[in-house]
Short mmCIF file of C-alpha atoms and ligand atoms in Angstrom, two decimals:
data_model
loop_
_atom_site.label_atom_id
_atom_site.label_comp_id
_atom_site.label_asym_id
_atom_site.label_seq_id
_atom_site.Cartn_x
_atom_site.Cartn_y
_atom_site.Cartn_z
CA UNK A 11 12.25 -9.07 20.30
CA UNK A 12 11.73 -6.29 17.82
CA UNK A 13 8.14 -5.21 17.60
CA UNK A 14 6.94 -2.70 15.01
CA UNK A 15 4.00 -2.19 12.74
CA UNK A 16 4.49 -2.97 9.08
CA UNK A 17 2.89 -0.54 6.64
CA UNK A 18 -0.62 -1.79 5.89
CA UNK A 19 -1.63 -1.48 2.24
CA UNK A 20 -5.35 -1.97 1.57
CA UNK A 21 -6.73 -3.11 -1.78
CA UNK A 22 -10.04 -1.48 -2.70
CA UNK A 23 -12.09 -1.30 -5.86
CA UNK A 24 -15.16 -2.34 -7.72
CA UNK A 25 -16.14 -5.98 -7.60
CA UNK A 26 -14.62 -8.38 -10.18
CA UNK A 27 -11.70 -6.18 -11.29
CA UNK A 28 -8.85 -8.43 -10.10
CA UNK A 29 -8.29 -7.36 -6.50
CA UNK A 30 -7.86 -10.91 -5.21
CA UNK A 31 -5.73 -11.80 -8.23
CA UNK A 32 -3.45 -8.87 -7.32
CA UNK A 33 -3.43 -9.95 -3.66
CA UNK A 34 -2.62 -13.56 -4.51
CA UNK A 35 0.09 -12.57 -7.00
CA UNK A 36 1.76 -10.32 -4.42
CA UNK A 37 1.48 -12.56 -1.37
CA UNK A 38 1.47 -16.05 -2.96
CA UNK A 39 -1.50 -16.84 -0.74
CA UNK A 40 -4.15 -18.90 -2.54
CA UNK A 41 -7.54 -17.17 -2.46
CA UNK A 42 -10.82 -17.42 -4.36
CA UNK A 43 -10.64 -15.78 -7.78
CA UNK A 44 -13.39 -15.94 -10.38
CA UNK A 45 -14.97 -13.95 -13.15
CA UNK A 46 -18.17 -13.00 -11.35
CA UNK A 47 -19.11 -10.28 -8.85
CA UNK A 48 -18.63 -10.70 -5.09
CA UNK A 49 -16.30 -13.67 -5.05
CA UNK A 50 -14.54 -12.28 -1.98
CA UNK A 51 -16.64 -11.71 1.13
CA UNK A 52 -14.24 -12.00 4.08
CA UNK A 53 -10.96 -10.07 4.01
CA UNK A 54 -7.71 -11.75 2.96
CA UNK A 55 -4.52 -10.82 4.83
CA UNK A 56 -1.01 -11.55 3.71
CA UNK A 57 2.57 -10.43 3.52
CA UNK A 58 3.91 -8.77 0.37
CA UNK A 59 7.26 -7.07 -0.12
CA UNK A 60 8.97 -3.91 -1.25
CA UNK A 61 12.38 -4.30 -2.84
CA UNK A 62 15.60 -2.58 -1.83
CA UNK A 63 19.14 -2.94 -3.11
CA UNK A 64 20.56 -4.94 -0.21
CA UNK A 65 23.43 -3.11 1.53
CA UNK A 66 25.35 -6.39 1.79
CA UNK A 67 26.26 -5.93 -1.90
CA UNK A 68 27.69 -2.43 -1.48
CA UNK A 69 29.68 -3.63 1.54
CA UNK A 70 31.13 -6.53 -0.44
CA UNK A 71 29.62 -9.17 1.86
CA UNK A 72 28.70 -12.65 0.66
CA UNK A 73 25.09 -12.47 1.80
CA UNK A 74 22.83 -11.57 4.69
CA UNK A 75 20.47 -13.18 7.23
CA UNK A 76 17.14 -11.32 7.21
CA UNK A 77 14.99 -12.00 10.26
CA UNK A 78 11.92 -11.13 8.22
CA UNK A 79 11.52 -11.14 4.45
CA UNK A 80 14.37 -12.47 2.32
CA UNK A 81 17.24 -11.50 0.04
CA UNK A 82 17.68 -12.84 -3.48
CA UNK A 83 20.43 -11.97 -5.97
CA UNK A 84 21.31 -8.86 -3.99
CA UNK A 85 17.73 -7.62 -3.77
CA UNK A 86 16.25 -7.39 -0.31
CA UNK A 87 12.51 -8.09 -0.06
CA UNK A 88 11.13 -6.19 2.93
CA UNK A 89 7.74 -7.28 4.30
CA UNK A 90 4.62 -5.13 4.30
CA UNK A 91 1.05 -6.13 5.08
CA UNK A 92 -1.48 -6.42 2.30
CA UNK A 93 -5.24 -6.73 2.70
CA UNK A 94 -7.88 -7.60 0.12
CA UNK A 95 -11.55 -7.00 0.88
CA UNK A 96 -14.92 -7.41 -0.82
CA UNK A 97 -15.74 -5.23 -3.84
CA UNK A 98 -17.68 -1.96 -3.93
CA UNK A 99 -20.35 -1.00 -6.44
CA UNK A 100 -22.11 2.37 -6.90
CA UNK A 101 -24.60 2.84 -4.06
CA UNK A 102 -22.63 0.59 -1.70
CA UNK A 103 -23.09 3.20 1.06
CA UNK A 104 -26.84 2.64 0.77
CA UNK A 105 -26.33 -1.07 1.19
CA UNK A 106 -26.17 -2.06 -2.49
CA UNK A 107 -24.05 -5.13 -3.26
CA UNK A 108 -22.25 -6.01 -0.05
CA UNK A 109 -22.58 -2.40 1.18
CA UNK A 110 -19.53 -0.49 2.42
CA UNK A 111 -19.42 -1.64 6.04
CA UNK A 112 -16.74 -4.19 5.20
CA UNK A 113 -14.48 -1.20 4.46
CA UNK A 114 -14.13 -1.06 8.26
CA UNK A 115 -11.76 -4.01 7.81
CA UNK A 116 -9.47 -1.49 6.12
CA UNK A 117 -9.76 1.26 8.72
CA UNK A 118 -6.16 0.73 9.82
CA UNK A 119 -4.77 0.90 6.26
CA UNK A 120 -2.02 3.47 5.74
CA UNK A 121 -2.55 3.68 1.99
CA UNK A 122 -4.94 2.24 -0.58
CA UNK A 123 -4.35 0.52 -3.88
CA UNK A 124 -7.45 1.38 -5.89
CA UNK A 125 -7.69 -1.44 -8.42
CA UNK A 126 -9.67 -0.52 -11.53
CA UNK A 127 -10.57 -2.55 -14.62
CA UNK A 128 -8.62 -0.47 -17.15
CA UNK A 129 -10.06 -2.47 -20.04
CA UNK A 130 -13.63 -1.45 -19.24
CA UNK A 131 -14.76 -5.08 -19.48
CA UNK A 132 -16.92 -5.18 -16.35
CA UNK A 133 -20.14 -3.25 -15.69
CA UNK A 134 -20.47 -0.97 -12.64
CA UNK A 135 -22.00 -4.05 -10.96
CA UNK A 136 -19.02 -6.24 -11.92
CA UNK A 137 -20.74 -8.21 -14.69
CA UNK A 138 -18.29 -9.26 -17.45
CA UNK A 139 -18.85 -7.50 -20.81
CA UNK A 140 -16.88 -6.73 -24.00
CA UNK A 141 -13.65 -4.71 -23.37
CA UNK A 142 -14.14 -1.00 -24.00
CA UNK A 143 -17.79 -1.03 -22.92
CA UNK A 144 -17.31 0.86 -19.64
CA UNK A 145 -15.14 3.80 -18.65
CA UNK A 146 -12.47 3.22 -15.96
CA UNK A 147 -12.35 6.98 -15.26
CA UNK A 148 -15.99 6.80 -14.17
CA UNK A 149 -15.21 3.63 -12.22
CA UNK A 150 -12.49 5.41 -10.20
CA UNK A 151 -14.84 8.33 -9.52
CA UNK A 152 -17.54 5.93 -8.33
CA UNK A 153 -15.17 4.13 -5.99
CA UNK A 154 -13.72 7.36 -4.59
CA UNK A 155 -17.26 8.48 -3.86
CA UNK A 156 -18.04 5.25 -2.02
CA UNK A 157 -14.83 5.55 0.02
CA UNK A 158 -15.68 9.16 0.85
CA UNK A 159 -19.16 8.15 1.97
CA UNK A 160 -17.68 5.39 4.13
CA UNK A 161 -15.53 8.06 5.81
CA UNK A 162 -18.53 10.33 6.21
CA UNK A 163 -20.43 7.51 7.94
CA UNK A 164 -17.62 7.13 10.47
CA UNK A 165 -17.10 10.85 11.02
CA UNK A 166 -20.78 11.61 11.43
CA UNK A 167 -21.68 8.73 13.71
CA UNK A 168 -22.73 10.21 17.09
CA UNK A 169 -21.70 13.62 15.77
CA UNK A 170 -24.35 15.71 17.55
CA UNK A 171 -23.50 14.20 20.91
CA UNK A 172 -19.77 14.79 20.40
CA UNK A 173 -20.29 18.33 19.13
CA UNK A 174 -22.45 19.39 22.06
CA UNK A 175 -20.15 17.81 24.62
CA UNK A 176 -17.08 19.53 23.13
CA UNK A 177 -18.78 22.92 22.83
CA UNK A 178 -20.16 22.84 26.36
CA UNK A 179 -17.13 21.36 28.15
CA UNK A 180 -14.55 23.58 26.45
CA UNK A 181 -12.54 20.52 25.44
CA UNK A 182 -10.11 21.04 22.57
CA UNK A 183 -12.02 20.00 19.42
CA UNK A 184 -8.82 18.71 17.81
CA UNK A 185 -8.28 16.38 20.79
CA UNK A 186 -11.87 15.24 20.65
CA UNK A 187 -11.72 14.54 16.91
CA UNK A 188 -8.37 12.76 17.29
CA UNK A 189 -9.87 10.47 19.95
CA UNK A 190 -12.95 9.86 17.89
CA UNK A 191 -11.05 9.00 14.72
CA UNK A 192 -8.05 7.12 16.15
CA UNK A 193 -9.64 3.85 15.01
CA UNK A 194 -9.29 4.80 11.36
CA UNK A 195 -5.61 5.69 11.57
CA UNK A 196 -6.15 9.44 11.37
CA UNK A 197 -3.43 11.49 13.02
CA UNK A 198 -3.81 14.71 14.97
CA UNK A 199 -1.71 16.45 12.31
CA UNK A 200 -4.11 15.31 9.59
CA UNK A 201 -7.10 16.57 11.54
CA UNK A 202 -5.46 19.99 12.00
CA UNK A 203 -4.51 20.15 8.34
CA UNK A 204 -8.05 19.24 7.31
CA UNK A 205 -9.61 21.83 9.63
CA UNK A 206 -7.33 24.48 8.13
CA UNK A 207 -8.01 23.46 4.55
CA UNK A 208 -11.76 23.45 5.06
CA UNK A 209 -11.76 26.72 7.01
CA UNK A 210 -13.51 25.00 9.93
CA UNK A 211 -10.82 25.39 12.59
CA UNK A 212 -12.56 28.25 14.37
CA UNK A 213 -16.11 27.12 13.92
CA UNK A 214 -17.94 25.49 16.85
CA UNK A 215 -18.54 21.83 16.08
CA UNK A 216 -22.24 22.06 16.90
CA UNK A 217 -22.68 24.79 14.29
CA UNK A 218 -21.24 22.80 11.35
CA UNK A 219 -23.78 22.39 8.58
CA UNK A 220 -24.38 19.05 6.87
CA UNK A 221 -22.32 20.33 3.91
CA UNK A 222 -19.44 21.35 6.18
CA UNK A 223 -19.39 17.96 7.87
CA UNK A 224 -19.29 16.34 4.43
CA UNK A 225 -16.49 18.61 3.24
CA UNK A 226 -14.52 17.80 6.40
CA UNK A 227 -15.01 14.03 5.99
CA UNK A 228 -14.07 14.02 2.29
CA UNK A 229 -11.00 16.23 2.78
CA UNK A 230 -9.89 14.12 5.73
CA UNK A 231 -10.21 10.98 3.61
CA UNK A 232 -7.94 12.51 0.96
CA UNK A 233 -5.40 13.60 3.58
CA UNK A 234 -5.33 10.41 5.61
CA UNK A 235 -5.88 7.61 3.10
CA UNK A 236 -3.67 8.46 0.13
CA UNK A 237 -3.88 6.14 -2.83
CA UNK A 238 -2.35 4.66 -5.93
CA UNK A 239 -4.53 3.75 -8.91
CA UNK A 240 -3.74 0.26 -10.21
CA UNK A 241 -4.88 0.13 -13.84
CA UNK A 242 -5.39 -3.62 -13.96
CA UNK A 243 -6.07 -5.89 -16.93
CA UNK A 244 -3.55 -3.78 -18.85
CA UNK A 245 -2.86 -6.86 -20.99
CA UNK A 246 -6.21 -6.32 -22.73
CA UNK A 247 -5.53 -3.90 -25.64
CA UNK A 248 -8.47 -1.59 -24.84
CA UNK A 249 -6.62 -0.61 -21.64
CA UNK A 250 -3.85 1.40 -23.28
CA UNK A 251 -5.93 4.41 -24.21
CA UNK A 252 -7.83 4.29 -20.92
CA UNK A 253 -4.58 4.40 -18.94
CA UNK A 254 -3.70 7.68 -20.70
CA UNK A 255 -7.10 9.05 -19.79
CA UNK A 256 -6.78 7.93 -16.18
CA UNK A 257 -3.45 9.76 -15.95
CA UNK A 258 -4.93 12.93 -17.43
CA UNK A 259 -7.92 12.84 -15.15
CA UNK A 260 -6.17 11.97 -11.85
CA UNK A 261 -3.04 14.09 -12.14
CA UNK A 262 -2.18 14.03 -8.43
CA UNK A 263 -2.45 10.28 -8.07
CA UNK A 264 0.06 7.77 -9.44
CA UNK A 265 -1.53 5.47 -12.05
CA UNK A 266 0.32 2.16 -12.44
CA UNK A 267 -0.57 -0.12 -15.40
CA UNK A 268 -0.75 -3.70 -14.17
CA UNK A 269 -1.64 -7.22 -15.10
CA UNK A 270 -2.26 -9.07 -11.87
CA UNK A 271 -3.14 -12.18 -13.81
CA UNK A 272 0.24 -12.11 -15.59
CA UNK A 273 2.10 -11.68 -12.28
CA UNK A 274 0.17 -14.58 -10.75
CA UNK A 275 1.00 -16.81 -13.73
CA UNK A 276 4.69 -15.84 -13.64
CA UNK A 277 4.96 -16.47 -9.89
CA UNK A 278 3.37 -19.89 -10.32
CA UNK A 279 5.61 -20.75 -13.27
CA UNK A 280 8.69 -19.66 -11.31
CA UNK A 281 7.61 -21.77 -8.31
CA UNK A 282 7.15 -24.76 -10.60
CA UNK A 283 10.69 -24.25 -11.90
CA UNK A 284 9.52 -23.48 -15.43
CA UNK A 285 10.90 -19.95 -15.62
CA UNK A 286 13.44 -17.71 -13.92
CA UNK A 287 11.60 -14.60 -12.71
CA UNK A 288 11.99 -12.11 -9.90
CA UNK A 289 8.99 -9.97 -8.89
CA UNK A 290 9.20 -6.55 -10.51
CA UNK A 291 11.55 -7.70 -13.29
CA UNK A 292 11.05 -6.50 -16.85
CA UNK A 293 11.52 -9.99 -18.29
CA UNK A 294 11.61 -13.69 -17.47
CA UNK A 295 13.65 -16.59 -18.88
CA UNK A 296 12.24 -19.96 -19.80
CA UNK A 297 14.41 -22.64 -18.21
CA UNK A 298 13.51 -25.76 -20.19
CA UNK A 299 11.60 -24.74 -23.35
CA UNK A 300 11.24 -28.39 -24.43
CA UNK A 301 9.28 -29.18 -21.24
CA UNK A 302 6.54 -26.57 -21.90
CA UNK A 303 3.06 -27.61 -22.98
CA UNK A 304 1.52 -25.69 -25.90
CA UNK A 305 -0.83 -23.91 -23.51
CA UNK A 306 2.06 -22.83 -21.26
CA UNK A 307 4.09 -21.60 -24.23
CA UNK A 308 1.12 -19.62 -25.51
CA UNK A 309 0.41 -18.10 -22.09
CA UNK A 310 4.03 -17.03 -21.61
CA UNK A 311 4.14 -15.54 -25.10
CA UNK A 312 0.98 -13.58 -24.34
CA UNK A 313 2.55 -12.15 -21.17
CA UNK A 314 5.76 -11.32 -23.01
CA UNK A 315 3.96 -9.46 -25.81
CA UNK A 316 0.96 -7.92 -24.07
CA UNK A 317 2.54 -7.02 -20.76
CA UNK A 318 6.34 -7.04 -20.54
CA UNK A 319 7.13 -5.50 -23.93
CA UNK A 320 4.32 -2.98 -23.63
CA UNK A 321 4.64 -1.84 -20.00
CA UNK A 322 8.06 -3.05 -18.89
CA UNK A 323 6.70 -5.19 -16.02
CA UNK A 324 3.48 -6.64 -14.65
CA UNK A 325 3.12 -3.55 -12.44
CA UNK A 326 2.22 -5.49 -9.26
CA UNK A 327 5.54 -4.92 -7.50
CA UNK A 328 5.74 -1.34 -8.84
CA UNK A 329 2.28 -0.50 -7.47
CA UNK A 330 3.17 -1.70 -3.98
CA UNK A 331 6.48 0.16 -4.01
CA UNK A 332 4.86 3.36 -5.29
CA UNK A 333 2.40 3.13 -2.40
CA UNK A 334 5.01 2.48 0.29
CA UNK A 335 8.00 4.51 -0.92
CA UNK A 336 6.52 7.35 -2.93
CA UNK A 337 3.05 7.94 -1.50
CA UNK A 338 3.63 6.95 2.14
CA UNK A 339 7.20 8.21 2.09
CA UNK A 340 8.71 5.25 3.96
CA UNK A 341 12.43 4.46 3.68
CA UNK A 342 14.29 1.28 4.69
CA UNK A 343 16.73 1.67 7.59
CA UNK A 344 18.96 -1.25 8.64
CA UNK A 345 20.12 -1.61 12.25
CA UNK A 346 23.23 -3.52 13.34
CA UNK A 347 25.39 -4.06 16.46
CA UNK A 348 28.69 -4.25 14.64
CA UNK A 349 29.10 -1.42 12.10
CA UNK A 350 32.01 -3.15 10.34
CA UNK A 351 30.71 -6.69 9.91
CA UNK A 352 27.08 -5.43 9.86
CA UNK A 353 26.01 -8.11 12.31
CA UNK A 354 23.86 -8.41 15.40
CA UNK A 355 25.22 -9.92 18.65
CA UNK A 356 24.83 -13.42 17.26
CA UNK A 357 26.70 -12.73 14.04
CA UNK A 358 23.65 -12.46 11.76
CA UNK A 359 24.38 -10.11 8.87
CA UNK A 360 21.91 -7.23 8.41
CA UNK A 361 19.13 -9.04 10.29
CA UNK A 362 16.75 -6.10 10.78
CA UNK A 363 15.31 -3.47 8.52
CA UNK A 364 12.58 -0.98 9.34
CA UNK A 365 10.36 0.91 6.93
CA UNK A 366 10.23 4.31 8.63
CA UNK A 367 8.82 7.68 7.70
CA UNK A 368 11.44 9.60 5.73
CA UNK A 369 11.06 12.49 8.18
CA UNK A 370 12.04 10.23 11.10
CA UNK A 371 15.22 10.72 13.12
CA UNK A 372 17.70 8.13 14.33
CA UNK A 373 16.06 8.37 17.76
CA UNK A 374 12.64 7.59 16.27
CA UNK A 375 14.11 4.38 14.86
CA UNK A 376 15.60 3.54 18.27
CA UNK A 377 12.08 3.94 19.71
CA UNK A 378 10.88 1.17 17.44
CA UNK A 379 13.28 -1.18 19.19
CA UNK A 380 12.68 -0.05 22.77
CA UNK A 381 11.70 3.19 24.49
CA UNK A 382 14.52 2.78 27.07
CA UNK A 383 16.88 2.35 24.21
CA UNK A 384 15.78 5.65 22.68
CA UNK A 385 15.96 7.48 26.02
CA UNK A 386 19.54 6.33 26.63
CA UNK A 387 20.66 7.00 23.08
CA UNK A 388 23.75 9.19 22.88
CA UNK A 389 24.38 8.91 19.17
CA UNK A 390 24.87 6.45 16.37
CA UNK A 391 27.36 5.31 13.76
CA UNK A 392 26.56 5.44 10.08
CA UNK A 393 28.09 2.14 8.92
CA UNK A 394 28.66 3.38 5.37
CA UNK A 395 30.69 6.47 6.31
CA UNK A 396 31.82 5.09 9.72
CA UNK A 397 31.08 8.57 11.05
CA UNK A 398 29.37 9.31 14.32
CA UNK A 399 25.99 10.99 13.94
CA UNK A 400 23.59 12.46 16.49
CA UNK A 401 20.27 10.99 17.55
CA UNK A 402 18.53 13.94 15.92
CA UNK A 403 19.97 13.23 12.46
CA UNK A 404 17.40 12.43 9.81
CA UNK A 405 17.25 8.94 8.33
CA UNK A 406 17.95 8.25 4.66
CA UNK A 407 16.94 5.48 2.29
CA UNK A 408 19.23 2.49 2.88
CA UNK A 409 20.93 3.86 5.99
CA UNK A 410 22.80 1.20 8.00
CA UNK A 411 23.12 2.33 11.59
CA UNK A 412 24.57 1.25 14.91
CA UNK A 413 23.06 2.89 17.99
CA UNK A 414 25.31 4.11 20.78
CA UNK A 415 23.57 3.80 24.12
CA UNK A 416 24.78 5.21 27.44
N1 GTP B 7 -7.18 -10.17 -18.56
C1 GTP B 7 -7.01 -10.06 -17.23
N2 GTP B 7 -7.88 -10.60 -16.38
C2 GTP B 7 -7.63 -10.47 -15.05
C3 GTP B 7 -6.51 -9.77 -14.56
N3 GTP B 7 -6.54 -9.82 -13.20
C4 GTP B 7 -7.63 -10.51 -12.86
N4 GTP B 7 -8.31 -10.91 -13.96
C5 GTP B 7 -9.55 -11.72 -14.01
O1 GTP B 7 -10.60 -10.96 -13.44
C6 GTP B 7 -11.54 -11.82 -12.80
C7 GTP B 7 -11.82 -11.34 -11.39
O2 GTP B 7 -10.69 -11.52 -10.60
P1 GTP B 7 -10.74 -11.45 -8.99
O3 GTP B 7 -9.33 -11.35 -8.55
O4 GTP B 7 -11.57 -12.54 -8.44
O5 GTP B 7 -11.47 -10.06 -8.81
P2 GTP B 7 -11.92 -9.29 -7.45
O6 GTP B 7 -11.77 -7.85 -7.72
O7 GTP B 7 -11.21 -9.87 -6.29
O8 GTP B 7 -13.47 -9.67 -7.43
P3 GTP B 7 -14.49 -9.79 -6.16
O9 GTP B 7 -13.81 -10.43 -5.02
O10 GTP B 7 -15.57 -10.65 -6.73
O11 GTP B 7 -14.96 -8.40 -5.90
C8 GTP B 7 -10.93 -13.22 -12.85
O12 GTP B 7 -11.50 -13.93 -13.94
C9 GTP B 7 -9.44 -12.94 -13.11
O13 GTP B 7 -8.80 -14.02 -13.77
C10 GTP B 7 -5.60 -9.21 -15.50
O14 GTP B 7 -4.57 -8.60 -15.16
N5 GTP B 7 -5.91 -9.38 -16.82
MG1 MG B 8 -11.89 -10.81 -4.62
#
């Protein structure tokens, strides 16, 4: 049994901006959606996918047998975990709205999708208003501040006690901080990087000022919870100009225009057999135009004109892939027993694929299967080149590999 953690992508944002719509569109899980603040209270968990060109095509095989996810028209859909939580409003850290404690549900997230109402048609409290009334740039700043303050709450809890015990016992502060923050998916490397960047690596923990603790928490948040900005409600015309401004303002963060509502409608129409549509596609085809109601025809025309022609896709699939591939730097690696037929022992074609860090080695992938397996690894075969490679070779996107074990 293969056991490995899927990348966990957390959806955060102001209340009533379309987070649950995005979640539902991506996972096809039905959840509460409505045009009022604080519809979601408890977190929603589901499986979404990143796409990859399935290697079975390049190898000239008829198809494949994924153990998880699926393959359609030569596109492999590889599972990831998606989580949708309650919405934040300014002052959440002081308990306004639903507060920010529910962010703890997202402490294990590897990356965040920060969903923003690009049309500016919801107030900072999530109340619906005329498009263009509010500024999504301010909205992103507000949410980043609330996420930072959530981090600060975690970092500073029991701080004095920790600081004194580290300073008096001579324990390595990096070890102590790594232990303390393991619950929020912060690595040792990230803690070291953050200490360097903030100039705090040589300063005794008990002598950190309030400002230094804040700087540490905020920098650590940036280093350990990278994000993608999802400029949602892009179908509303007021969004176009705001998306430009978001890109100018947040230069280091990908900004993906999206219409979660359009993706949800297309997925439902495809399920009902009304249209032909694959997630992430730049268009859809109506199967039986004569069967459409006027309302359906109008809705599909709206999506075609306001979303597909303008942005090239609904952005939902693109946002998830930007988070997993570009920001997190994961790459798909396929493992097989037979490097010619690309099968496992039972004859399943390309059954397993792992989303691993692009800096991983072949041995690291073997570890995901079993530690004994990795220890006894003597090399591997790259199924595409049929060449033998060493366990220390780096992985690449789309690598198909057979392990050689002593
Ligand atoms: N025009 C437009 N409306 C959208 C889009 N996505 C979501 N909405 C609408 O926005 C409203 C809020 O959607 P939800 O998905 O419930 O928002 P949320 O962020 O989960 O809200 P809370 O759980 O209450 O914080 C609903 O009326 C959706 O139909 C979109 O892409 N375009
Ligand atoms: Mg919601």
